[in-house]
CSV table of C-alpha atoms in Angstrom, one decimal:
chain,number,residue,atom,x,y,z
A,1,SER,CA,0.0,0.0,0.0
A,2,GLN,CA,1.1,3.5,-0.7
A,3,TYR,CA,0.1,6.4,1.6
A,4,LYS,CA,-0.1,10.0,0.5
A,5,ILE,CA,-0.7,12.6,3.3
A,6,GLU,CA,-1.7,16.0,2.0
A,7,SER,CA,0.2,18.9,3.5
A,8,GLY,CA,-1.6,21.4,5.6
A,9,THR,CA,-4.3,18.9,6.7
A,10,ASN,CA,-4.9,19.2,10.5
A,11,ILE,CA,-8.3,17.7,11.4
A,12,SER,CA,-8.1,14.7,9.0
A,13,THR,CA,-5.7,13.3,6.4
A,14,MET,CA,-6.3,12.0,2.9
A,15,VAL,CA,-5.0,8.4,2.5
A,16,THR,CA,-4.6,7.0,-1.0
A,17,THR,CA,-4.4,3.2,-1.5
A,18,ARG,CA,-4.0,1.1,-4.6
A,19,SER,CA,-5.7,-2.2,-5.0
A,20,SER,CA,-3.7,-5.4,-5.4
A,21,THR,CA,-5.1,-5.8,-8.9
A,22,GLY,CA,-3.8,-2.5,-10.0
A,23,GLY,CA,-7.1,-0.8,-10.1
A,24,GLU,CA,-7.7,2.9,-9.9
A,25,LEU,CA,-6.9,4.9,-6.8
A,26,ARG,CA,-9.4,5.2,-4.0
A,27,GLU,CA,-9.4,8.0,-1.4
A,28,ARG,CA,-10.6,7.8,2.1
A,29,LYS,CA,-10.5,10.1,5.2
A,30,THR,CA,-8.8,8.9,8.3
A,31,THR,CA,-8.9,10.8,11.7
A,32,ASP,CA,-6.0,11.7,13.9
A,33,TYR,CA,-6.7,8.6,15.9
A,34,ASP,CA,-5.9,6.4,13.0
A,35,THR,CA,-2.3,7.7,13.1
A,36,PRO,CA,-1.5,8.3,16.8
A,37,SER,CA,0.9,11.1,17.6
A,38,LYS,CA,2.7,12.5,20.7
A,39,SER,CA,0.1,15.3,21.1
A,40,ASN,CA,-2.7,12.8,20.9
A,41,LYS,CA,-1.1,10.7,23.6
A,42,ARG,CA,-0.7,13.7,25.8
A,43,LYS,CA,-4.3,14.7,25.3
A,44,THR,CA,-5.5,11.2,26.1
A,45,SER,CA,-3.3,11.1,29.2
A,46,SER,CA,-4.6,14.5,30.3
A,47,VAL,CA,-8.2,13.5,29.9
A,48,ALA,CA,-7.6,10.3,31.9
A,49,THR,CA,-5.9,12.3,34.7
A,50,MET,CA,-8.7,14.9,34.7
A,51,SER,CA,-11.3,12.1,35.1
A,52,THR,CA,-9.3,10.6,37.9
A,53,ASN,CA,-9.0,14.0,39.7
A,54,TYR,CA,-12.7,14.6,39.2
A,55,HIS,CA,-13.7,11.3,40.8
A,56,ASP,CA,-11.3,12.0,43.7
A,57,ALA,CA,-12.7,15.5,44.1
A,58,GLU,CA,-16.2,14.2,44.1
A,59,SER,CA,-15.3,11.7,46.8
A,60,GLN,CA,-13.6,14.4,48.9
A,61,TRP,CA,-16.5,16.8,48.4
A,62,ALA,CA,-18.9,14.2,49.5
A,63,ASN,CA,-16.9,13.6,52.6
A,64,ARG,CA,-16.8,17.3,53.3
A,65,THR,CA,-20.5,17.6,52.8
A,66,MET,CA,-21.2,14.7,55.2
A,67,GLU,CA,-18.9,16.1,57.9
A,68,ALA,CA,-20.4,19.6,57.5
A,69,LYS,CA,-23.8,18.2,58.1
A,70,GLN,CA,-22.6,16.4,61.2
A,71,ARG,CA,-21.1,19.6,62.5
A,72,ALA,CA,-24.3,21.5,61.7
A,73,VAL,CA,-26.2,19.0,64.0
A,74,GLU,CA,-23.6,19.7,66.7
A,75,ARG,CA,-24.1,23.5,66.2
A,76,ASP,CA,-27.8,23.1,66.9
A,77,ARG,CA,-26.9,22.1,70.4
A,78,ILE,CA,-25.1,25.3,71.1
A,79,VAL,CA,-27.8,26.9,73.3
A,80,ILE,CA,-27.7,28.3,76.8
A,81,TYR,CA,-29.8,25.5,78.3
A,82,LYS,CA,-27.8,22.6,76.7
A,83,ARG,CA,-24.2,23.9,76.4
A,84,PRO,CA,-24.1,27.0,78.6
A,85,LEU,CA,-20.3,27.4,78.9
A,86,THR,CA,-19.7,26.9,75.2
A,87,THR,CA,-22.5,29.3,74.2
A,88,VAL,CA,-21.3,32.0,76.6
A,89,TRP,CA,-17.6,31.6,75.5
A,90,LEU,CA,-18.5,31.8,71.8
A,91,PHE,CA,-20.8,34.9,72.4
A,92,ILE,CA,-18.0,36.7,74.4
A,93,ASN,CA,-15.5,35.8,71.7
A,94,VAL,CA,-17.5,37.2,68.8
A,95,THR,CA,-18.5,40.3,70.8
A,96,TYR,CA,-14.8,40.9,71.6
A,97,ARG,CA,-13.9,40.4,67.9
A,98,THR,CA,-16.6,42.8,66.8
A,99,PHE,CA,-15.6,45.6,69.2
A,100,ALA,CA,-11.9,45.0,68.4
A,101,SER,CA,-12.6,45.5,64.7
A,102,TYR,CA,-14.5,48.7,65.4
A,103,ALA,CA,-11.7,50.0,67.6
A,104,ALA,CA,-9.2,49.1,64.8
A,105,TRP,CA,-11.3,51.0,62.3
A,106,VAL,CA,-11.4,54.1,64.5
A,107,TYR,CA,-7.6,53.9,65.0
A,108,ARG,CA,-7.0,53.6,61.2
A,109,HIS,CA,-9.3,56.6,60.6
A,110,ARG,CA,-8.1,58.6,63.6
A,111,ASN,CA,-7.5,61.7,61.5
A,112,VAL,CA,-11.3,62.0,61.0
A,113,THR,CA,-12.5,60.4,64.3
A,114,VAL,CA,-10.2,61.2,67.2
A,115,LEU,CA,-8.4,64.3,65.9
A,116,PRO,CA,-11.5,66.5,65.5
A,117,VAL,CA,-12.6,65.7,69.0
A,118,ILE,CA,-9.3,66.7,70.4
A,119,LEU,CA,-9.3,70.0,68.5
A,120,ILE,CA,-12.8,70.9,69.7
A,121,LEU,CA,-11.8,70.2,73.3
A,122,VAL,CA,-8.6,72.3,73.0
A,123,LEU,CA,-10.7,75.1,71.4
A,124,GLN,CA,-13.2,75.0,74.2
A,125,TYR,CA,-10.5,75.2,76.8
A,126,ASN,CA,-8.9,78.2,75.2
A,127,LEU,CA,-12.1,80.1,74.7
A,128,ARG,CA,-13.0,79.7,78.4
A,129,ARG,CA,-9.7,81.4,79.3
A,130,PHE,CA,-10.3,84.3,76.9
A,131,HIS,CA,-11.8,87.1,79.1
A,132,TYR,CA,-13.8,89.0,76.5
A,133,GLN,CA,-17.5,89.6,77.3
A,134,PRO,CA,-18.9,88.8,73.8
A,135,VAL,CA,-16.9,85.7,73.6
A,136,GLN,CA,-18.0,84.6,77.1
A,137,ASP,CA,-21.6,85.3,76.3
A,138,TRP,CA,-21.3,83.2,73.1
A,139,GLN,CA,-19.6,80.4,75.1
A,140,ALA,CA,-22.4,80.5,77.7
A,141,GLU,CA,-25.0,80.1,74.9
A,142,VAL,CA,-23.1,77.2,73.4
A,143,ASP,CA,-22.9,75.5,76.8
A,144,ARG,CA,-26.6,76.0,77.4
A,145,ASN,CA,-27.6,74.6,74.0
A,146,THR,CA,-25.2,71.7,74.4
A,147,ALA,CA,-26.6,70.8,77.8
A,148,TYR,CA,-30.2,71.2,76.4
A,149,PHE,CA,-29.4,68.9,73.5
A,150,MET,CA,-27.8,66.2,75.6
A,151,TRP,CA,-30.6,66.4,78.2
A,152,TRP,CA,-33.5,65.7,75.9
A,153,VAL,CA,-31.7,63.3,73.5
A,154,GLY,CA,-30.3,61.4,76.5
A,155,LEU,CA,-33.8,61.2,78.1
A,156,GLY,CA,-35.1,59.8,74.8
A,157,VAL,CA,-32.4,57.2,74.6
A,158,LEU,CA,-33.0,56.1,78.2
A,159,SER,CA,-36.7,55.8,77.4
A,160,SER,CA,-36.2,53.2,74.6
A,161,ILE,CA,-32.8,51.6,75.0
A,162,GLY,CA,-33.8,49.3,77.8
A,163,LEU,CA,-35.6,46.7,75.5
A,164,GLY,CA,-38.9,47.3,77.3
A,165,THR,CA,-37.4,48.2,80.6
A,166,GLY,CA,-36.3,51.8,80.0
A,167,MET,CA,-37.1,54.8,82.1
A,168,HIS,CA,-40.4,56.4,81.4
A,169,SER,CA,-38.8,59.8,80.7
A,170,GLY,CA,-41.9,61.1,78.8
A,171,MET,CA,-44.1,60.7,81.8
A,172,LEU,CA,-41.4,61.9,84.2
A,173,PHE,CA,-39.9,64.9,82.4
A,174,MET,CA,-41.3,65.6,78.9
A,175,PHE,CA,-45.0,66.1,79.8
A,176,PRO,CA,-44.3,67.9,83.1
A,177,HIS,CA,-42.0,70.2,81.1
A,178,ILE,CA,-44.8,70.9,78.6
A,179,LEU,CA,-47.3,71.6,81.5
A,180,LYS,CA,-44.9,73.9,83.3
A,181,THR,CA,-44.1,75.9,80.1
A,182,VAL,CA,-47.8,76.2,79.1
A,183,LEU,CA,-49.0,77.4,82.5
A,184,PHE,CA,-46.1,79.9,82.8
A,185,ALA,CA,-46.8,81.2,79.3
A,186,GLU,CA,-50.5,81.7,80.1
A,187,GLY,CA,-49.4,83.5,83.3
A,188,CYS,CA,-47.0,85.8,81.4
A,189,GLY,CA,-49.4,86.2,78.5
A,190,HIS,CA,-46.6,85.6,76.0
A,191,THR,CA,-43.7,83.2,75.2
A,192,ASN,CA,-40.8,85.5,75.7
A,193,PHE,CA,-39.0,83.5,78.4
A,194,ASP,CA,-36.2,80.9,78.4
A,195,SER,CA,-37.6,77.4,79.1
A,196,ARG,CA,-34.3,75.7,78.5
A,197,ILE,CA,-33.3,76.1,82.2
A,198,ASN,CA,-35.8,73.3,83.1
A,199,MET,CA,-33.2,70.5,82.6
A,200,TRP,CA,-30.6,68.4,84.5
A,201,ASN,CA,-30.5,69.1,88.2
A,202,ALA,CA,-33.2,71.8,88.1
A,203,ALA,CA,-35.7,69.4,86.4
A,204,ILE,CA,-34.8,66.5,88.6
A,205,THR,CA,-35.2,68.4,91.9
A,206,GLY,CA,-38.0,70.6,90.6
A,207,ASN,CA,-36.2,73.8,91.8
A,208,VAL,CA,-36.7,75.8,88.6
A,209,SER,CA,-38.5,79.1,88.0
A,210,PHE,CA,-38.9,80.8,84.7
A,211,GLU,CA,-38.6,84.6,84.3
A,212,CYS,CA,-41.0,86.5,82.1
A,213,GLY,CA,-39.2,88.6,79.5
A,214,ALA,CA,-40.3,91.9,78.0
A,215,ALA,CA,-43.9,91.7,76.7
A,216,ALA,CA,-43.3,94.3,74.0
A,217,GLY,CA,-43.1,92.5,70.7
A,218,ALA,CA,-43.4,89.1,72.3
A,219,ALA,CA,-45.4,86.3,70.7
A,220,PRO,CA,-48.8,85.7,72.5
A,221,ALA,CA,-49.4,82.4,74.3
A,222,THR,CA,-51.4,80.8,71.5
A,223,TRP,CA,-51.5,77.1,70.8
A,224,TRP,CA,-49.3,77.5,67.7
A,225,ASN,CA,-46.7,79.7,69.4
A,226,LEU,CA,-46.5,77.3,72.3
A,227,LEU,CA,-46.1,74.4,69.9
A,228,LEU,CA,-43.2,76.2,68.2
A,229,LYS,CA,-41.6,76.9,71.6
A,230,LEU,CA,-41.8,73.3,72.8
A,231,ALA,CA,-41.2,71.5,69.4
A,232,PRO,CA,-37.4,71.5,69.7
A,233,ALA,CA,-37.5,69.6,73.0
A,234,GLY,CA,-40.0,67.2,71.6
A,235,ILE,CA,-38.0,66.6,68.4
A,236,LEU,CA,-34.8,66.1,70.4
A,237,TRP,CA,-36.5,63.7,72.7
A,238,GLY,CA,-38.0,61.8,69.8
A,239,ALA,CA,-34.6,61.6,68.1
A,240,GLY,CA,-33.2,60.1,71.3
A,241,THR,CA,-35.9,57.4,71.3
A,242,ALA,CA,-35.0,56.6,67.7
A,243,ILE,CA,-31.3,56.2,68.7
A,244,GLY,CA,-32.3,54.0,71.5
A,245,GLU,CA,-33.9,51.5,69.0
A,246,ILE,CA,-30.6,50.9,67.3
A,247,PRO,CA,-29.2,48.2,69.7
A,248,PRO,CA,-32.0,45.6,69.1
A,249,TYR,CA,-31.6,46.1,65.3
A,250,PHE,CA,-27.8,45.9,65.5
A,251,VAL,CA,-27.8,42.7,67.6
A,252,SER,CA,-30.3,41.0,65.3
A,253,TYR,CA,-28.5,42.2,62.2
A,254,SER,CA,-25.1,41.0,63.5
A,255,ALA,CA,-26.6,37.6,64.5
A,256,ALA,CA,-28.2,37.2,61.0
A,257,LYS,CA,-24.9,38.2,59.3
A,258,LEU,CA,-22.8,35.8,61.4
A,259,GLY,CA,-25.4,32.9,61.3
A,260,GLY,CA,-25.2,32.3,57.6
A,261,GLU,CA,-28.0,29.7,57.9
A,262,GLU,CA,-31.7,29.7,57.4
A,263,ASN,CA,-33.6,30.7,60.6
A,264,GLU,CA,-35.9,28.0,61.7
A,265,GLU,CA,-38.2,30.3,63.6
A,266,LEU,CA,-38.6,32.4,60.5
A,267,SER,CA,-39.4,29.3,58.4
A,268,GLU,CA,-42.1,28.3,60.9
A,269,LEU,CA,-43.4,31.9,60.9
A,270,GLU,CA,-43.8,31.9,57.1
A,271,ASP,CA,-45.5,28.5,57.1
A,272,ALA,CA,-49.1,29.2,56.1
A,273,SER,CA,-50.3,26.1,58.0
A,274,ASN,CA,-49.6,27.7,61.4
A,275,GLY,CA,-52.6,29.9,62.0
A,276,ASP,CA,-52.6,30.9,65.7
A,277,VAL,CA,-53.3,34.6,66.5
A,278,VAL,CA,-49.8,35.5,67.8
A,279,THR,CA,-48.1,34.0,64.7
A,280,GLN,CA,-50.6,35.7,62.4
A,281,MET,CA,-49.8,39.0,64.0
A,282,LYS,CA,-46.0,38.4,63.6
A,283,ARG,CA,-46.5,37.3,60.1
A,284,TRP,CA,-48.4,40.4,59.2
A,285,MET,CA,-45.8,42.6,60.7
A,286,VAL,CA,-43.0,40.7,58.8
A,287,ASN,CA,-44.9,41.0,55.6
A,288,VAL,CA,-45.5,44.7,56.0
A,289,LEU,CA,-41.8,45.4,56.7
A,290,ARG,CA,-40.7,43.2,53.8
A,291,ARG,CA,-43.1,44.7,51.3
A,292,PHE,CA,-42.9,48.4,52.3
A,293,GLY,CA,-39.4,48.7,53.8
A,294,PHE,CA,-38.8,52.3,54.9
A,295,TRP,CA,-42.5,53.1,54.8
A,296,GLY,CA,-43.4,50.1,57.0
A,297,VAL,CA,-40.8,51.1,59.6
A,298,LEU,CA,-42.2,54.7,59.5
A,299,ALA,CA,-45.7,53.5,60.0
A,300,PHE,CA,-44.8,51.3,63.0
A,301,SER,CA,-42.8,54.2,64.6
A,302,ALA,CA,-45.2,57.0,64.0
A,303,TYR,CA,-47.4,56.2,67.1
A,304,PRO,CA,-46.7,55.1,70.7
A,305,ASN,CA,-45.8,51.5,69.8
A,306,ALA,CA,-44.8,49.5,72.9
A,307,ALA,CA,-43.6,46.6,70.8
A,308,PHE,CA,-41.4,48.5,68.5
A,309,ASP,CA,-38.3,46.6,69.8
A,310,LEU,CA,-39.7,43.7,67.9
A,311,VAL,CA,-39.8,45.7,64.7
A,312,GLY,CA,-36.1,46.5,65.2
A,313,ILE,CA,-35.2,42.9,65.8
A,314,CYS,CA,-37.2,41.8,62.7
A,315,CYS,CA,-35.6,44.4,60.5
A,316,GLY,CA,-32.2,43.4,61.7
A,317,HIS,CA,-33.0,39.7,61.0
A,318,PHE,CA,-33.9,40.5,57.4
A,319,MET,CA,-30.7,42.6,57.2
A,320,MET,CA,-32.6,45.7,56.2
A,321,PRO,CA,-30.0,48.5,55.4
A,322,PHE,CA,-29.3,50.6,58.4
A,323,LEU,CA,-30.2,53.9,56.7
A,324,THR,CA,-33.6,52.5,55.7
A,325,PHE,CA,-34.3,51.3,59.2
A,326,PHE,CA,-33.0,54.3,61.1
A,327,GLY,CA,-34.4,56.8,58.6
A,328,GLY,CA,-37.9,55.4,59.0
A,329,THR,CA,-37.5,55.3,62.7
A,330,PHE,CA,-36.2,58.8,63.0
A,331,VAL,CA,-38.9,60.3,60.8
A,332,GLY,CA,-41.6,58.4,62.5
A,333,LYS,CA,-40.5,59.1,66.1
A,334,ALA,CA,-38.7,62.5,65.9
A,335,LEU,CA,-40.8,64.2,63.2
A,336,ILE,CA,-44.2,62.7,63.6
A,337,LYS,CA,-44.9,61.0,66.9
A,338,ALA,CA,-43.1,63.3,69.3
A,339,PRO,CA,-44.4,66.6,67.7
A,340,GLY,CA,-47.9,65.0,67.7
A,341,GLN,CA,-47.6,64.2,71.4
A,342,VAL,CA,-46.4,67.8,72.1
A,343,ALA,CA,-49.3,69.2,70.1
A,344,GLY,CA,-51.8,67.1,72.0
A,345,ALA,CA,-50.3,67.9,75.4
A,346,VAL,CA,-50.5,71.6,74.6
A,347,VAL,CA,-54.2,71.2,73.8
A,348,VAL,CA,-54.9,69.4,77.0
A,349,PHE,CA,-52.7,71.6,79.3
A,350,GLY,CA,-53.8,75.0,77.9
A,351,SER,CA,-56.9,76.3,79.6
A,352,GLY,CA,-58.4,77.8,76.5
A,353,THR,CA,-57.7,74.9,74.2
A,354,ARG,CA,-58.8,72.4,76.8
A,355,GLU,CA,-62.2,74.0,77.1
A,356,ALA,CA,-62.5,74.2,73.4
A,357,PHE,CA,-61.5,70.5,73.1
A,358,LYS,CA,-64.1,69.6,75.7
A,359,ALA,CA,-66.8,71.5,73.8
A,360,TRP,CA,-65.8,69.8,70.6
A,361,LEU,CA,-66.0,66.3,72.1
A,362,GLN,CA,-69.3,66.8,73.8
A,363,PRO,CA,-71.6,66.2,70.8
A,364,LEU,CA,-69.4,63.4,69.6
A,365,LEU,CA,-69.4,61.2,72.7
A,366,PRO,CA,-72.1,60.0,75.1
A,367,ALA,CA,-72.3,61.9,78.4
A,368,SER,CA,-70.7,59.0,80.4
A,369,TYR,CA,-67.8,58.8,78.0
A,370,HIS,CA,-67.4,62.5,77.8
A,371,ALA,CA,-67.3,62.7,81.6
A,372,LEU,CA,-64.7,59.9,81.6
A,373,VAL,CA,-62.4,61.7,79.1
A,374,VAL,CA,-62.7,65.0,81.1
A,375,SER,CA,-61.8,63.3,84.4
A,376,LYS,CA,-58.8,61.6,82.8
A,377,MET,CA,-57.6,64.9,81.4
A,378,GLU,CA,-57.9,66.6,84.8
A,379,ALA,CA,-56.2,63.7,86.5
A,380,ALA,CA,-53.3,63.9,84.1
A,381,ILE,CA,-52.9,67.6,84.7
A,382,LEU,CA,-52.9,67.0,88.5
A,383,LYS,CA,-50.4,64.2,88.2
A,384,PHE,CA,-47.9,66.3,86.2
A,385,GLN,CA,-48.4,69.2,88.5
A,386,LYS,CA,-47.4,67.0,91.5
A,387,ILE,CA,-44.4,65.8,89.6
A,388,ASN,CA,-43.3,69.4,88.9
A,389,GLU,CA,-43.7,70.2,92.6
A,390,GLY,CA,-41.7,67.1,93.6
A,391,GLU,CA,-44.7,65.4,95.2
A,392,GLY,CA,-45.3,62.7,92.5
A,393,PRO,CA,-44.3,59.1,92.7
A,394,GLU,CA,-40.5,58.5,92.3
A,395,ALA,CA,-41.0,56.2,89.3
A,396,HIS,CA,-37.5,56.8,87.9
A,397,SER,CA,-36.7,53.2,87.4
A,398,PHE,CA,-38.1,50.0,86.0
A,399,PHE,CA,-38.9,48.4,89.4
A,400,SER,CA,-40.8,51.4,90.7
A,401,PHE,CA,-43.1,51.2,87.7
A,402,TYR,CA,-44.6,48.0,89.3
A,403,SER,CA,-44.5,49.2,92.9
A,404,ASN,CA,-48.2,50.3,92.9
A,405,GLY,CA,-49.6,47.0,91.7
A,406,PHE,CA,-50.4,45.4,88.4
A,407,GLY,CA,-52.8,46.9,85.8
A,408,LEU,CA,-53.2,46.4,82.1
A,409,ALA,CA,-50.2,48.6,81.3
A,410,GLN,CA,-47.9,46.6,83.7
A,411,VAL,CA,-49.2,43.3,82.3
A,412,TRP,CA,-48.6,44.4,78.7
A,413,SER,CA,-45.2,45.7,79.6
A,414,LEU,CA,-44.2,42.3,81.0
A,415,VAL,CA,-45.5,40.6,77.9
A,416,VAL,CA,-43.3,42.8,75.7
A,417,ILE,CA,-40.4,42.3,78.1
A,418,GLY,CA,-40.8,38.5,77.8
A,419,LEU,CA,-41.0,38.6,74.0
A,420,VAL,CA,-38.0,40.9,73.7
A,421,GLY,CA,-36.1,38.7,76.2
A,422,PHE,CA,-36.8,35.6,74.1
A,423,PHE,CA,-35.6,37.3,70.9
A,424,ALA,CA,-32.5,38.6,72.7
A,425,LEU,CA,-31.6,35.1,73.9
A,426,SER,CA,-32.1,33.8,70.4
A,427,CYS,CA,-29.7,36.5,69.2
A,428,VAL,CA,-27.1,35.3,71.7
A,429,HIS,CA,-27.6,31.8,70.4
A,430,GLN,CA,-27.2,33.0,66.8
A,431,PHE,CA,-24.0,34.9,67.6
A,432,ALA,CA,-22.5,31.8,69.2
A,433,LYS,CA,-23.6,29.5,66.4
A,434,GLY,CA,-22.3,32.0,63.8
A,435,ARG,CA,-18.9,32.0,65.5
A,436,GLN,CA,-18.8,28.2,65.6
A,437,LEU,CA,-19.8,28.1,61.9
A,438,GLU,CA,-16.7,30.3,61.1
A,439,LEU,CA,-14.5,27.9,63.1
A,440,ASP,CA,-16.1,24.8,61.4
A,441,ASN,CA,-15.6,26.3,57.9
A,442,GLY,CA,-12.0,27.1,58.7
A,443,TYR,CA,-11.4,23.5,59.8
A,444,LEU,CA,-13.1,22.0,56.8
A,445,ASP,CA,-11.3,24.3,54.3
A,446,LYS,CA,-8.0,23.2,55.8
A,447,LYS,CA,-8.9,19.5,55.8
A,448,TYR,CA,-10.6,19.6,52.3
A,449,PRO,CA,-8.9,22.3,50.3
A,450,LEU,CA,-11.0,24.6,48.1
A,451,THR,CA,-9.3,23.1,45.0
A,452,VAL,CA,-11.7,20.2,45.4
A,453,ARG,CA,-14.6,22.5,44.4
A,454,GLU,CA,-12.4,24.0,41.6
A,455,ASP,CA,-11.7,20.6,40.1
A,456,ILE,CA,-15.4,19.7,40.0
A,457,HIS,CA,-16.3,23.1,38.5
A,458,HIS,CA,-13.5,22.7,35.9
A,459,LYS,CA,-14.7,19.2,34.9
A,460,LYS,CA,-18.3,20.4,34.5
A,461,ASN,CA,-17.2,23.2,32.2
A,462,VAL,CA,-15.1,20.8,30.1
A,463,THR,CA,-17.9,18.2,29.7
A,464,ALA,CA,-20.3,21.0,28.9
């Protein structure tokens, strides 16, 4: 036989043969595998090696998956009532790591975090030593406004940061301040007086007395002018309550971020077969927050909502962006709820507006209900007057709120505390499990290198 290979043929070669009887030439195509070469041998060897590596990778990945499932079962036992020491240690560990990372961030950005604070303190110190009357007057005004800001924002934070156990600063300080301001403005006949002095030690002890300013050109003591005068305190107090809602959100957000696994309680909550009343209420709240986001948070924060801690926990669990959560909370509490409460309190505490309000309610309510509303208004005024005079109950703490017996408000407060406590404990568990998940993943990555997954991915791409 004679073979003739055409030059330039890569995929196939043309092979010419002559029959034994001397007949005409016949052409046929033969593939590269008909004439094995070194490149073909290397390709065949590479494919065989890839197949072997793929099967080895599949086996190792199966072992890793099985061991990961076993470790997931062990992580489910990391709860305070089954493994208390492990749970507490993991929670402390992840808390320390979190704060250490924040401290490191502050140190790395010290030029924009620490340095401005030092400069402000140095400037304040030098201004106080500068004996020039206009400068001293300006410094005194800055000090007064700073103290005013810190007082009302701090009271707002204390009112909401306790996860249902905070100080009732609205009943103890905000509404008595409104009453004192309204009554004094009605006595003066105008609003030209400084009500900012009713703060800190003066407000706590009740030893404060306003001084009427000049009546010439002063704004009269109308409902609108009183609202404008009291609105800054109300807005600052509302902003403080919004800030106090950050810890529940932050704890839940961090737990969800560290967890990395599907939340079983959320799965049960979203199961349509579970139809009890409490679950339906939770599901409704979750659906509202998921669907409306910012507007849902705003709606839940725009009225006195004793269960708003649960909203923060829910938003954190779904990893809602911080600006969305805090923006809705701030607008609802600082710009809607608090000013609305101030406006209502001015109506109730002002003698003229109170009588007008009574007359407006009379045709709308039955006589018995009208008398009940009027009696409640008079009782509230008397209560806040006693607080201003230092004769009211010293309910400055959580425990004293329950010292006069249990009513509907106390029972509801305990229910909220119980729910928030349960969620807080679940967040602790999630923190601990999240940290253990990080440790387990590190161990598995070391035992089963990530190249196992890369081999499988490469093989799938080749076969495709």
